[in-house]
């Protein structure tokens, strides 16, 4: 069975400072991992994905994430926060079984960016 | 532009009434999904379809029904059997149902009870 834990339900940073959103996962197989962003009353937009290639994954809008198998983590980072980054972020794990059912969403981290 | 269109954006249901949420995609994707999102929670899978005329129950299918008569369309019906239907409903699609395929999402329908 797979699971994903987003360690912080809320994160608040000042504009121009680094962002760190933490995600730990549990998977019986080689997982694929995704980060999505959701703005209010909108759907989810893919930020980046890890699919067993390079462990450091670069995404859109300056975000990146590092897959650390020994720590079962996939934390999302950005060097400098922008006001437009304020949104909810979801970490998602997908197992190697190939079934469309095997997609598990974290409960989300709400990012607030202070001026 | 290619994408997923959900309609309506807001929907109200009376007690004992069935309502249908529309989802259309022009991405030529084979797989489509319906999720339910409640405040403070992640997304939960209601139904999914990997090919036309075939669909499977997700984790919370009770009180919901779907059809997949066309590749582009995957409507969701919230029946009167769903006792707590107030939620944000998201439709998604992917090229296939494979593990590595990211899903593309519509902008959702917010359903409320009158």
PDB file of C-alpha atoms in Angstrom:
ATOM      1  CA  UNK A   1       0.000   0.000   0.000  1.00  0.00           C
ATOM      2  CA  UNK A   2       1.113   3.521  -0.676  1.00  0.00           C
ATOM      3  CA  UNK A   3       0.617   6.683   1.313  1.00  0.00           C
ATOM      4  CA  UNK A   4       1.802  10.273   1.311  1.00  0.00           C
ATOM      5  CA  UNK A   5       2.184  12.686   4.210  1.00  0.00           C
ATOM      6  CA  UNK A   6       2.539  16.411   3.820  1.00  0.00           C
ATOM      7  CA  UNK A   7       4.176  17.426   7.036  1.00  0.00           C
ATOM      8  CA  UNK A   8       2.821  20.979   7.219  1.00  0.00           C
ATOM      9  CA  UNK A   9      -0.773  21.960   6.599  1.00  0.00           C
ATOM     10  CA  UNK A  10       0.207  25.655   6.458  1.00  0.00           C
ATOM     11  CA  UNK A  11       3.472  27.382   5.566  1.00  0.00           C
ATOM     12  CA  UNK A  12       4.013  31.122   5.666  1.00  0.00           C
ATOM     13  CA  UNK A  13       7.020  32.883   4.104  1.00  0.00           C
ATOM     14  CA  UNK A  14       7.959  36.428   3.218  1.00  0.00           C
ATOM     15  CA  UNK A  15       8.245  37.441  -0.412  1.00  0.00           C
ATOM     16  CA  UNK A  16      11.774  36.867  -1.680  1.00  0.00           C
ATOM     17  CA  UNK A  17      12.648  34.191   0.905  1.00  0.00           C
ATOM     18  CA  UNK A  18      13.019  30.453   0.224  1.00  0.00           C
ATOM     19  CA  UNK A  19      10.086  28.058   0.185  1.00  0.00           C
ATOM     20  CA  UNK A  20      10.211  24.502   1.564  1.00  0.00           C
ATOM     21  CA  UNK A  21       7.139  22.255   1.428  1.00  0.00           C
ATOM     22  CA  UNK A  22       7.748  18.825   2.916  1.00  0.00           C
ATOM     23  CA  UNK A  23       6.429  15.510   1.655  1.00  0.00           C
ATOM     24  CA  UNK A  24       7.152  11.970   2.838  1.00  0.00           C
ATOM     25  CA  UNK A  25       5.839   8.933   1.064  1.00  0.00           C
ATOM     26  CA  UNK A  26       5.434   5.228   1.592  1.00  0.00           C
ATOM     27  CA  UNK A  27       5.382   2.823  -1.328  1.00  0.00           C
ATOM     28  CA  UNK A  28       5.852  -0.888  -1.837  1.00  0.00           C
ATOM     29  CA  UNK A  29       7.130  -0.422  -5.370  1.00  0.00           C
ATOM     30  CA  UNK A  30       9.160   2.095  -7.311  1.00  0.00           C
ATOM     31  CA  UNK A  31       6.957   5.157  -7.118  1.00  0.00           C
ATOM     32  CA  UNK A  32       6.340   8.043  -9.409  1.00  0.00           C
ATOM     33  CA  UNK A  33       5.913  11.300  -7.514  1.00  0.00           C
ATOM     34  CA  UNK A  34       4.231  14.547  -8.494  1.00  0.00           C
ATOM     35  CA  UNK A  35       3.679  18.003  -7.088  1.00  0.00           C
ATOM     36  CA  UNK A  36       0.569  19.921  -8.081  1.00  0.00           C
ATOM     37  CA  UNK A  37      -0.538  23.474  -7.249  1.00  0.00           C
ATOM     38  CA  UNK A  38      -4.127  24.619  -6.802  1.00  0.00           C
ATOM     39  CA  UNK A  39      -5.262  28.237  -6.757  1.00  0.00           C
ATOM     40  CA  UNK A  40      -8.642  29.063  -5.174  1.00  0.00           C
ATOM     41  CA  UNK A  41     -11.623  27.589  -7.008  1.00  0.00           C
ATOM     42  CA  UNK A  42      -9.383  26.176  -9.711  1.00  0.00           C
ATOM     43  CA  UNK A  43      -8.208  22.763 -10.781  1.00  0.00           C
ATOM     44  CA  UNK A  44      -4.779  21.328 -10.059  1.00  0.00           C
ATOM     45  CA  UNK A  45      -1.802  22.267 -12.212  1.00  0.00           C
ATOM     46  CA  UNK A  46       1.232  20.008 -12.531  1.00  0.00           C
ATOM     47  CA  UNK A  47       4.424  21.598 -11.156  1.00  0.00           C
ATOM     48  CA  UNK A  48       6.824  18.706 -11.659  1.00  0.00           C
ATOM     49  CA  UNK A  49       7.151  14.919 -11.683  1.00  0.00           C
ATOM     50  CA  UNK A  50       9.712  12.289 -10.717  1.00  0.00           C
ATOM     51  CA  UNK A  51       9.698   9.046 -12.681  1.00  0.00           C
ATOM     52  CA  UNK A  52      12.997   7.305 -11.724  1.00  0.00           C
ATOM     53  CA  UNK A  53      15.295   9.427 -13.856  1.00  0.00           C
ATOM     54  CA  UNK A  54      17.290  12.279 -12.252  1.00  0.00           C
ATOM     55  CA  UNK A  55      16.629  12.612  -8.529  1.00  0.00           C
ATOM     56  CA  UNK A  56      16.603  16.414  -8.691  1.00  0.00           C
ATOM     57  CA  UNK A  57      13.584  17.458 -10.706  1.00  0.00           C
ATOM     58  CA  UNK A  58      13.026  20.954 -12.027  1.00  0.00           C
ATOM     59  CA  UNK A  59       9.517  22.189 -12.606  1.00  0.00           C
ATOM     60  CA  UNK A  60       7.665  25.256 -13.700  1.00  0.00           C
ATOM     61  CA  UNK A  61       7.807  28.686 -12.032  1.00  0.00           C
ATOM     62  CA  UNK A  62      11.225  28.049 -10.474  1.00  0.00           C
ATOM     63  CA  UNK A  63      10.162  25.106  -8.304  1.00  0.00           C
ATOM     64  CA  UNK A  64      12.236  21.983  -7.887  1.00  0.00           C
ATOM     65  CA  UNK A  65      12.082  18.814  -5.807  1.00  0.00           C
ATOM     66  CA  UNK A  66      14.597  16.197  -4.781  1.00  0.00           C
ATOM     67  CA  UNK A  67      13.742  12.514  -4.540  1.00  0.00           C
ATOM     68  CA  UNK A  68      15.545  10.939  -1.565  1.00  0.00           C
ATOM     69  CA  UNK A  69      14.870   7.232  -1.410  1.00  0.00           C
ATOM     70  CA  UNK A  70      16.759   6.705   1.864  1.00  0.00           C
ATOM     71  CA  UNK A  71      14.568   9.317   3.550  1.00  0.00           C
ATOM     72  CA  UNK A  72      11.405   8.493   1.543  1.00  0.00           C
ATOM     73  CA  UNK A  73      11.022  12.198   0.930  1.00  0.00           C
ATOM     74  CA  UNK A  74      10.158  14.430  -2.007  1.00  0.00           C
ATOM     75  CA  UNK A  75      10.323  17.978  -0.669  1.00  0.00           C
ATOM     76  CA  UNK A  76       9.398  20.940  -2.882  1.00  0.00           C
ATOM     77  CA  UNK A  77      11.604  24.027  -2.841  1.00  0.00           C
ATOM     78  CA  UNK A  78      11.909  27.425  -4.468  1.00  0.00           C
ATOM     79  CA  UNK A  79      14.777  29.842  -3.834  1.00  0.00           C
ATOM     80  CA  UNK A  80      12.678  32.996  -3.734  1.00  0.00           C
ATOM     81  CA  UNK A  81       8.933  33.189  -3.101  1.00  0.00           C
ATOM     82  CA  UNK A  82       6.678  35.399  -5.172  1.00  0.00           C
ATOM     83  CA  UNK A  83       3.258  36.671  -4.193  1.00  0.00           C
ATOM     84  CA  UNK A  84       1.746  34.643  -7.025  1.00  0.00           C
ATOM     85  CA  UNK A  85       3.013  31.428  -5.371  1.00  0.00           C
ATOM     86  CA  UNK A  86       0.345  31.706  -2.678  1.00  0.00           C
ATOM     87  CA  UNK A  87      -1.811  28.611  -3.221  1.00  0.00           C
ATOM     88  CA  UNK A  88      -2.350  25.064  -2.012  1.00  0.00           C
ATOM     89  CA  UNK A  89       0.206  22.439  -2.955  1.00  0.00           C
ATOM     90  CA  UNK A  90      -0.371  18.698  -3.205  1.00  0.00           C
ATOM     91  CA  UNK A  91       2.180  15.911  -3.173  1.00  0.00           C
ATOM     92  CA  UNK A  92       1.008  12.813  -5.068  1.00  0.00           C
ATOM     93  CA  UNK A  93       2.432   9.297  -5.231  1.00  0.00           C
ATOM     94  CA  UNK A  94       1.738   6.689  -7.897  1.00  0.00           C
ATOM     95  CA  UNK A  95       2.898   3.103  -7.631  1.00  0.00           C
ATOM     96  CA  UNK A  96       4.389   0.902 -10.320  1.00  0.00           C
ATOM     97  CA  UNK A  97       1.365  -1.350 -10.516  1.00  0.00           C
ATOM     98  CA  UNK A  98       0.191   0.683 -13.465  1.00  0.00           C
ATOM     99  CA  UNK A  99      -3.368   0.885 -12.291  1.00  0.00           C
ATOM    100  CA  UNK A 100      -5.102   4.199 -12.622  1.00  0.00           C
ATOM    101  CA  UNK A 101      -6.393   3.637  -9.106  1.00  0.00           C
ATOM    102  CA  UNK A 102      -2.947   3.749  -7.555  1.00  0.00           C
ATOM    103  CA  UNK A 103      -2.716   7.526  -7.244  1.00  0.00           C
ATOM    104  CA  UNK A 104      -2.690   8.859  -3.684  1.00  0.00           C
ATOM    105  CA  UNK A 105      -2.939  12.559  -2.848  1.00  0.00           C
ATOM    106  CA  UNK A 106      -1.540  14.224   0.243  1.00  0.00           C
ATOM    107  CA  UNK A 107      -3.855  16.422   2.273  1.00  0.00           C
ATOM    108  CA  UNK A 108      -2.248  19.596   0.961  1.00  0.00           C
ATOM    109  CA  UNK A 109      -0.070  22.462   2.223  1.00  0.00           C
ATOM    110  CA  UNK A 110      -1.450  25.974   2.111  1.00  0.00           C
ATOM    111  CA  UNK A 111       1.332  28.424   1.241  1.00  0.00           C
ATOM    112  CA  UNK A 112       0.947  32.042   2.309  1.00  0.00           C
ATOM    113  CA  UNK A 113       3.369  34.644   0.969  1.00  0.00           C
ATOM    114  CA  UNK A 114       3.681  37.801   3.034  1.00  0.00           C
ATOM    115  CA  UNK A 115       4.667  41.126   1.427  1.00  0.00           C
TER     116      UNK A 115
ATOM    117  CA  UNK B   1      -6.387  25.616 -26.731  1.00  0.00           C
ATOM    118  CA  UNK B   2      -6.585  22.035 -25.552  1.00  0.00           C
ATOM    119  CA  UNK B   3      -7.938  21.382 -22.135  1.00  0.00           C
ATOM    120  CA  UNK B   4     -10.689  20.106 -19.880  1.00  0.00           C
ATOM    121  CA  UNK B   5     -13.965  21.931 -19.511  1.00  0.00           C
ATOM    122  CA  UNK B   6     -16.212  21.349 -16.533  1.00  0.00           C
ATOM    123  CA  UNK B   7     -19.701  22.779 -16.286  1.00  0.00           C
ATOM    124  CA  UNK B   8     -21.435  24.290 -14.532  1.00  0.00           C
ATOM    125  CA  UNK B   9     -18.997  26.058 -12.219  1.00  0.00           C
ATOM    126  CA  UNK B  10     -21.596  26.163  -9.430  1.00  0.00           C
ATOM    127  CA  UNK B  11     -24.517  23.766  -8.950  1.00  0.00           C
ATOM    128  CA  UNK B  12     -27.245  23.487  -6.365  1.00  0.00           C
ATOM    129  CA  UNK B  13     -29.140  20.318  -5.588  1.00  0.00           C
ATOM    130  CA  UNK B  14     -32.451  19.891  -3.862  1.00  0.00           C
ATOM    131  CA  UNK B  15     -33.099  16.971  -1.553  1.00  0.00           C
ATOM    132  CA  UNK B  16     -33.939  13.811  -3.468  1.00  0.00           C
ATOM    133  CA  UNK B  17     -32.701  15.194  -6.766  1.00  0.00           C
ATOM    134  CA  UNK B  18     -30.122  13.744  -9.125  1.00  0.00           C
ATOM    135  CA  UNK B  19     -27.713  16.180 -10.758  1.00  0.00           C
ATOM    136  CA  UNK B  20     -25.202  15.668 -13.545  1.00  0.00           C
ATOM    137  CA  UNK B  21     -21.811  17.338 -13.798  1.00  0.00           C
ATOM    138  CA  UNK B  22     -20.311  17.714 -17.239  1.00  0.00           C
ATOM    139  CA  UNK B  23     -16.676  17.046 -18.182  1.00  0.00           C
ATOM    140  CA  UNK B  24     -15.361  17.413 -21.714  1.00  0.00           C
ATOM    141  CA  UNK B  25     -11.751  17.152 -22.909  1.00  0.00           C
ATOM    142  CA  UNK B  26     -10.170  17.887 -26.292  1.00  0.00           C
ATOM    143  CA  UNK B  27      -6.728  16.529 -25.418  1.00  0.00           C
ATOM    144  CA  UNK B  28      -7.371  13.172 -27.097  1.00  0.00           C
ATOM    145  CA  UNK B  29      -6.664  11.446 -23.787  1.00  0.00           C
ATOM    146  CA  UNK B  30      -7.803   7.881 -23.227  1.00  0.00           C
ATOM    147  CA  UNK B  31      -8.168   8.013 -19.435  1.00  0.00           C
ATOM    148  CA  UNK B  32     -10.540  10.227 -17.460  1.00  0.00           C
ATOM    149  CA  UNK B  33     -11.200  10.584 -13.735  1.00  0.00           C
ATOM    150  CA  UNK B  34     -13.584  12.125 -11.245  1.00  0.00           C
ATOM    151  CA  UNK B  35     -12.394  13.304  -7.841  1.00  0.00           C
ATOM    152  CA  UNK B  36     -14.107  14.781  -4.843  1.00  0.00           C
ATOM    153  CA  UNK B  37     -12.337  17.432  -2.754  1.00  0.00           C
ATOM    154  CA  UNK B  38     -13.453  18.401   0.748  1.00  0.00           C
ATOM    155  CA  UNK B  39     -11.907  21.252   2.782  1.00  0.00           C
ATOM    156  CA  UNK B  40      -8.566  20.351   4.342  1.00  0.00           C
ATOM    157  CA  UNK B  41      -8.401  17.037   2.527  1.00  0.00           C
ATOM    158  CA  UNK B  42      -6.693  15.709  -0.525  1.00  0.00           C
ATOM    159  CA  UNK B  43      -8.554  14.442  -3.550  1.00  0.00           C
ATOM    160  CA  UNK B  44     -10.479  11.182  -3.371  1.00  0.00           C
ATOM    161  CA  UNK B  45     -11.187   9.137  -6.484  1.00  0.00           C
ATOM    162  CA  UNK B  46     -14.852   8.540  -7.319  1.00  0.00           C
ATOM    163  CA  UNK B  47     -14.685   6.820 -10.728  1.00  0.00           C
ATOM    164  CA  UNK B  48     -12.216   6.441 -13.538  1.00  0.00           C
ATOM    165  CA  UNK B  49     -12.284   5.280 -17.132  1.00  0.00           C
ATOM    166  CA  UNK B  50      -9.313   4.066 -19.147  1.00  0.00           C
ATOM    167  CA  UNK B  51     -11.206   3.583 -22.395  1.00  0.00           C
ATOM    168  CA  UNK B  52     -14.548   4.343 -24.000  1.00  0.00           C
ATOM    169  CA  UNK B  53     -17.455   2.216 -22.729  1.00  0.00           C
ATOM    170  CA  UNK B  54     -15.492   1.067 -19.697  1.00  0.00           C
ATOM    171  CA  UNK B  55     -15.170   2.553 -16.223  1.00  0.00           C
ATOM    172  CA  UNK B  56     -14.187   1.439 -12.742  1.00  0.00           C
ATOM    173  CA  UNK B  57     -15.194   2.417  -9.224  1.00  0.00           C
ATOM    174  CA  UNK B  58     -12.776   4.420  -7.175  1.00  0.00           C
ATOM    175  CA  UNK B  59     -12.560   4.683  -3.406  1.00  0.00           C
ATOM    176  CA  UNK B  60     -15.842   6.542  -2.827  1.00  0.00           C
ATOM    177  CA  UNK B  61     -18.174   5.498  -5.665  1.00  0.00           C
ATOM    178  CA  UNK B  62     -21.321   4.987  -3.566  1.00  0.00           C
ATOM    179  CA  UNK B  63     -24.061   7.433  -4.528  1.00  0.00           C
ATOM    180  CA  UNK B  64     -22.419   8.351  -7.838  1.00  0.00           C
ATOM    181  CA  UNK B  65     -22.699   7.060 -11.408  1.00  0.00           C
ATOM    182  CA  UNK B  66     -20.815   7.760 -14.647  1.00  0.00           C
ATOM    183  CA  UNK B  67     -20.896   6.946 -18.340  1.00  0.00           C
ATOM    184  CA  UNK B  68     -18.214   7.001 -21.030  1.00  0.00           C
ATOM    185  CA  UNK B  69     -19.976   6.837 -24.379  1.00  0.00           C
ATOM    186  CA  UNK B  70     -17.491   9.133 -26.115  1.00  0.00           C
ATOM    187  CA  UNK B  71     -13.770   9.571 -25.665  1.00  0.00           C
ATOM    188  CA  UNK B  72     -14.199  13.286 -25.032  1.00  0.00           C
ATOM    189  CA  UNK B  73     -16.912  13.113 -22.407  1.00  0.00           C
ATOM    190  CA  UNK B  74     -17.176  11.649 -18.897  1.00  0.00           C
ATOM    191  CA  UNK B  75     -20.272  12.982 -17.092  1.00  0.00           C
ATOM    192  CA  UNK B  76     -20.782  12.339 -13.388  1.00  0.00           C
ATOM    193  CA  UNK B  77     -24.252  11.963 -11.848  1.00  0.00           C
ATOM    194  CA  UNK B  78     -24.642  12.648  -8.150  1.00  0.00           C
ATOM    195  CA  UNK B  79     -27.668  10.637  -7.119  1.00  0.00           C
ATOM    196  CA  UNK B  80     -30.048  11.145  -4.214  1.00  0.00           C
ATOM    197  CA  UNK B  81     -28.319   8.189  -2.557  1.00  0.00           C
ATOM    198  CA  UNK B  82     -25.269  10.385  -1.935  1.00  0.00           C
ATOM    199  CA  UNK B  83     -26.166  11.812   1.470  1.00  0.00           C
ATOM    200  CA  UNK B  84     -23.359  14.337   1.742  1.00  0.00           C
ATOM    201  CA  UNK B  85     -22.800  15.657  -1.766  1.00  0.00           C
ATOM    202  CA  UNK B  86     -21.582  19.152  -0.867  1.00  0.00           C
ATOM    203  CA  UNK B  87     -18.021  19.301  -2.205  1.00  0.00           C
ATOM    204  CA  UNK B  88     -15.766  20.520  -4.982  1.00  0.00           C
ATOM    205  CA  UNK B  89     -15.706  18.039  -7.878  1.00  0.00           C
ATOM    206  CA  UNK B  90     -12.716  17.814 -10.177  1.00  0.00           C
ATOM    207  CA  UNK B  91     -12.461  16.021 -13.487  1.00  0.00           C
ATOM    208  CA  UNK B  92      -9.083  15.004 -14.879  1.00  0.00           C
ATOM    209  CA  UNK B  93      -7.641  13.193 -17.852  1.00  0.00           C
ATOM    210  CA  UNK B  94      -4.358  11.569 -18.827  1.00  0.00           C
ATOM    211  CA  UNK B  95      -2.901  10.145 -22.020  1.00  0.00           C
ATOM    212  CA  UNK B  96      -3.299   6.681 -20.559  1.00  0.00           C
ATOM    213  CA  UNK B  97      -3.931   5.209 -17.135  1.00  0.00           C
ATOM    214  CA  UNK B  98      -0.262   4.405 -16.611  1.00  0.00           C
ATOM    215  CA  UNK B  99       1.740   5.139 -13.488  1.00  0.00           C
ATOM    216  CA  UNK B 100       3.952   7.833 -15.001  1.00  0.00           C
ATOM    217  CA  UNK B 101       1.253   9.797 -16.724  1.00  0.00           C
ATOM    218  CA  UNK B 102       0.416  13.131 -15.081  1.00  0.00           C
ATOM    219  CA  UNK B 103      -3.199  14.102 -14.947  1.00  0.00           C
ATOM    220  CA  UNK B 104      -4.622  17.313 -16.369  1.00  0.00           C
ATOM    221  CA  UNK B 105      -7.451  18.910 -14.410  1.00  0.00           C
ATOM    222  CA  UNK B 106     -10.497  20.998 -15.159  1.00  0.00           C
ATOM    223  CA  UNK B 107     -11.443  23.998 -13.021  1.00  0.00           C
ATOM    224  CA  UNK B 108     -14.028  22.080 -11.034  1.00  0.00           C
ATOM    225  CA  UNK B 109     -17.706  22.244 -10.146  1.00  0.00           C
ATOM    226  CA  UNK B 110     -18.804  23.306  -6.677  1.00  0.00           C
ATOM    227  CA  UNK B 111     -21.948  21.458  -5.610  1.00  0.00           C
ATOM    228  CA  UNK B 112     -24.106  22.673  -2.745  1.00  0.00           C
ATOM    229  CA  UNK B 113     -27.356  21.493  -1.208  1.00  0.00           C
ATOM    230  CA  UNK B 114     -30.364  23.801  -1.046  1.00  0.00           C
TER     231      UNK B 114
END
